[in-house]
Amino acid sequence: MSDEEGGSKAVRNTAIAAGGAGCLLFPAGVAGGAVVVVIFCGFGVLLAPLIAIYLLFHSIFDSGGGDDLPGPSDASSVIAVFQGDGQGELDTSQVPEDLADPIKKAGQLCAAVGPIVIASQIEKASNFNASLVGPDGKKGISQLPPDVFTKYGEDDDDNGETSALDAEDSIMAQGRYMCDLADQAQKMIDNHEATGNVLDLTLAGYAVGMDAVRAAKGLPHTNEAQGYVAAVRAQFAKYAGVAAMPTGLATPTGIQTSLPTAVPTESLTPTPAP
């Protein structure tokens, strides 16, 4: 495959994944082999039109007679994975080789949180930068708040030290925390204190705290909570191997894969008013 063909495939696959996040990508034109992409954000757009946009991408990129492009069923798969529970096999080719086992282990700690979810959160948090030092004292690949890491962190890599800057310690702490949040979310649903999807409430709790989820009696109607849920879900297809970036290709610049705008609730699991 030539660099140009590989780049086109990368743009197409990234567009599919980002479209699942609510920022629908539409090719405005092709000039000199470069694709000009216009980003239409707003999660209020239902996911079904993504198939039509995917078909347009398919017709443009397949004009050269390539036979390795996915068909319309792949667009449906992306949508299904986006809306799903984040379970299934992790595509280990999409994560650093030395982190595949810790991510899989963290995604096996409880039934509600799979490795696809863990990997998607890590990309959102640090883009797999284990040495990242963020705001408010957050450190490491999972960027957990210090008090959260203190509670859930252990010496998982057996190096005699429990540190947020040790990738395995950080990832496993993330997994334990997510499982605790999932347990809280399930209990709230069972006790009729909240409505919605367990995973959505868990992710929202991770972003804004379970007190906010409890107060909202479901997924909070805030940009921070709903934007985080959408941005993490947008990566599910990538780590499930449904719309993966080709190996060795960087994400094309200018592609928006997170959600910068408000997210109307009807685009996620509906949260009825109390």
Short mmCIF file of C-alpha atoms in Angstrom, two decimals, residues 2 13 24 36 44 58 82 98 103 109 116 127 136 166 194 200 232 250 268:
data_model
loop_
_atom_site.label_atom_id
_atom_site.label_comp_id
_atom_site.label_asym_id
_atom_site.label_seq_id
_atom_site.Cartn_x
_atom_site.Cartn_y
_atom_site.Cartn_z
CA SER A 2 1.38 3.48 -0.90
CA ASN A 13 -11.33 4.99 9.57
CA LEU A 24 -19.67 13.94 11.82
CA VAL A 36 -10.45 18.43 2.96
CA GLY A 44 -28.02 15.71 18.57
CA HIS A 58 -16.52 4.52 0.57
CA PHE A 82 -20.31 2.74 20.00
CA ASP A 98 4.01 -3.76 26.96
CA ILE A 103 -5.07 -3.42 30.15
CA LEU A 109 -11.63 -7.32 37.29
CA ILE A 116 -11.89 -1.91 25.50
CA ASN A 127 -2.74 9.11 25.02
CA ASP A 136 -4.31 18.97 40.26
CA ASP A 166 4.27 2.97 37.01
CA ALA A 194 -31.10 6.42 39.02
CA ASP A 200 -22.76 5.30 31.04
CA VAL A 232 -14.68 7.41 25.51
CA ALA A 250 -0.27 8.48 12.98
CA LEU A 268 -26.98 8.45 24.56
#
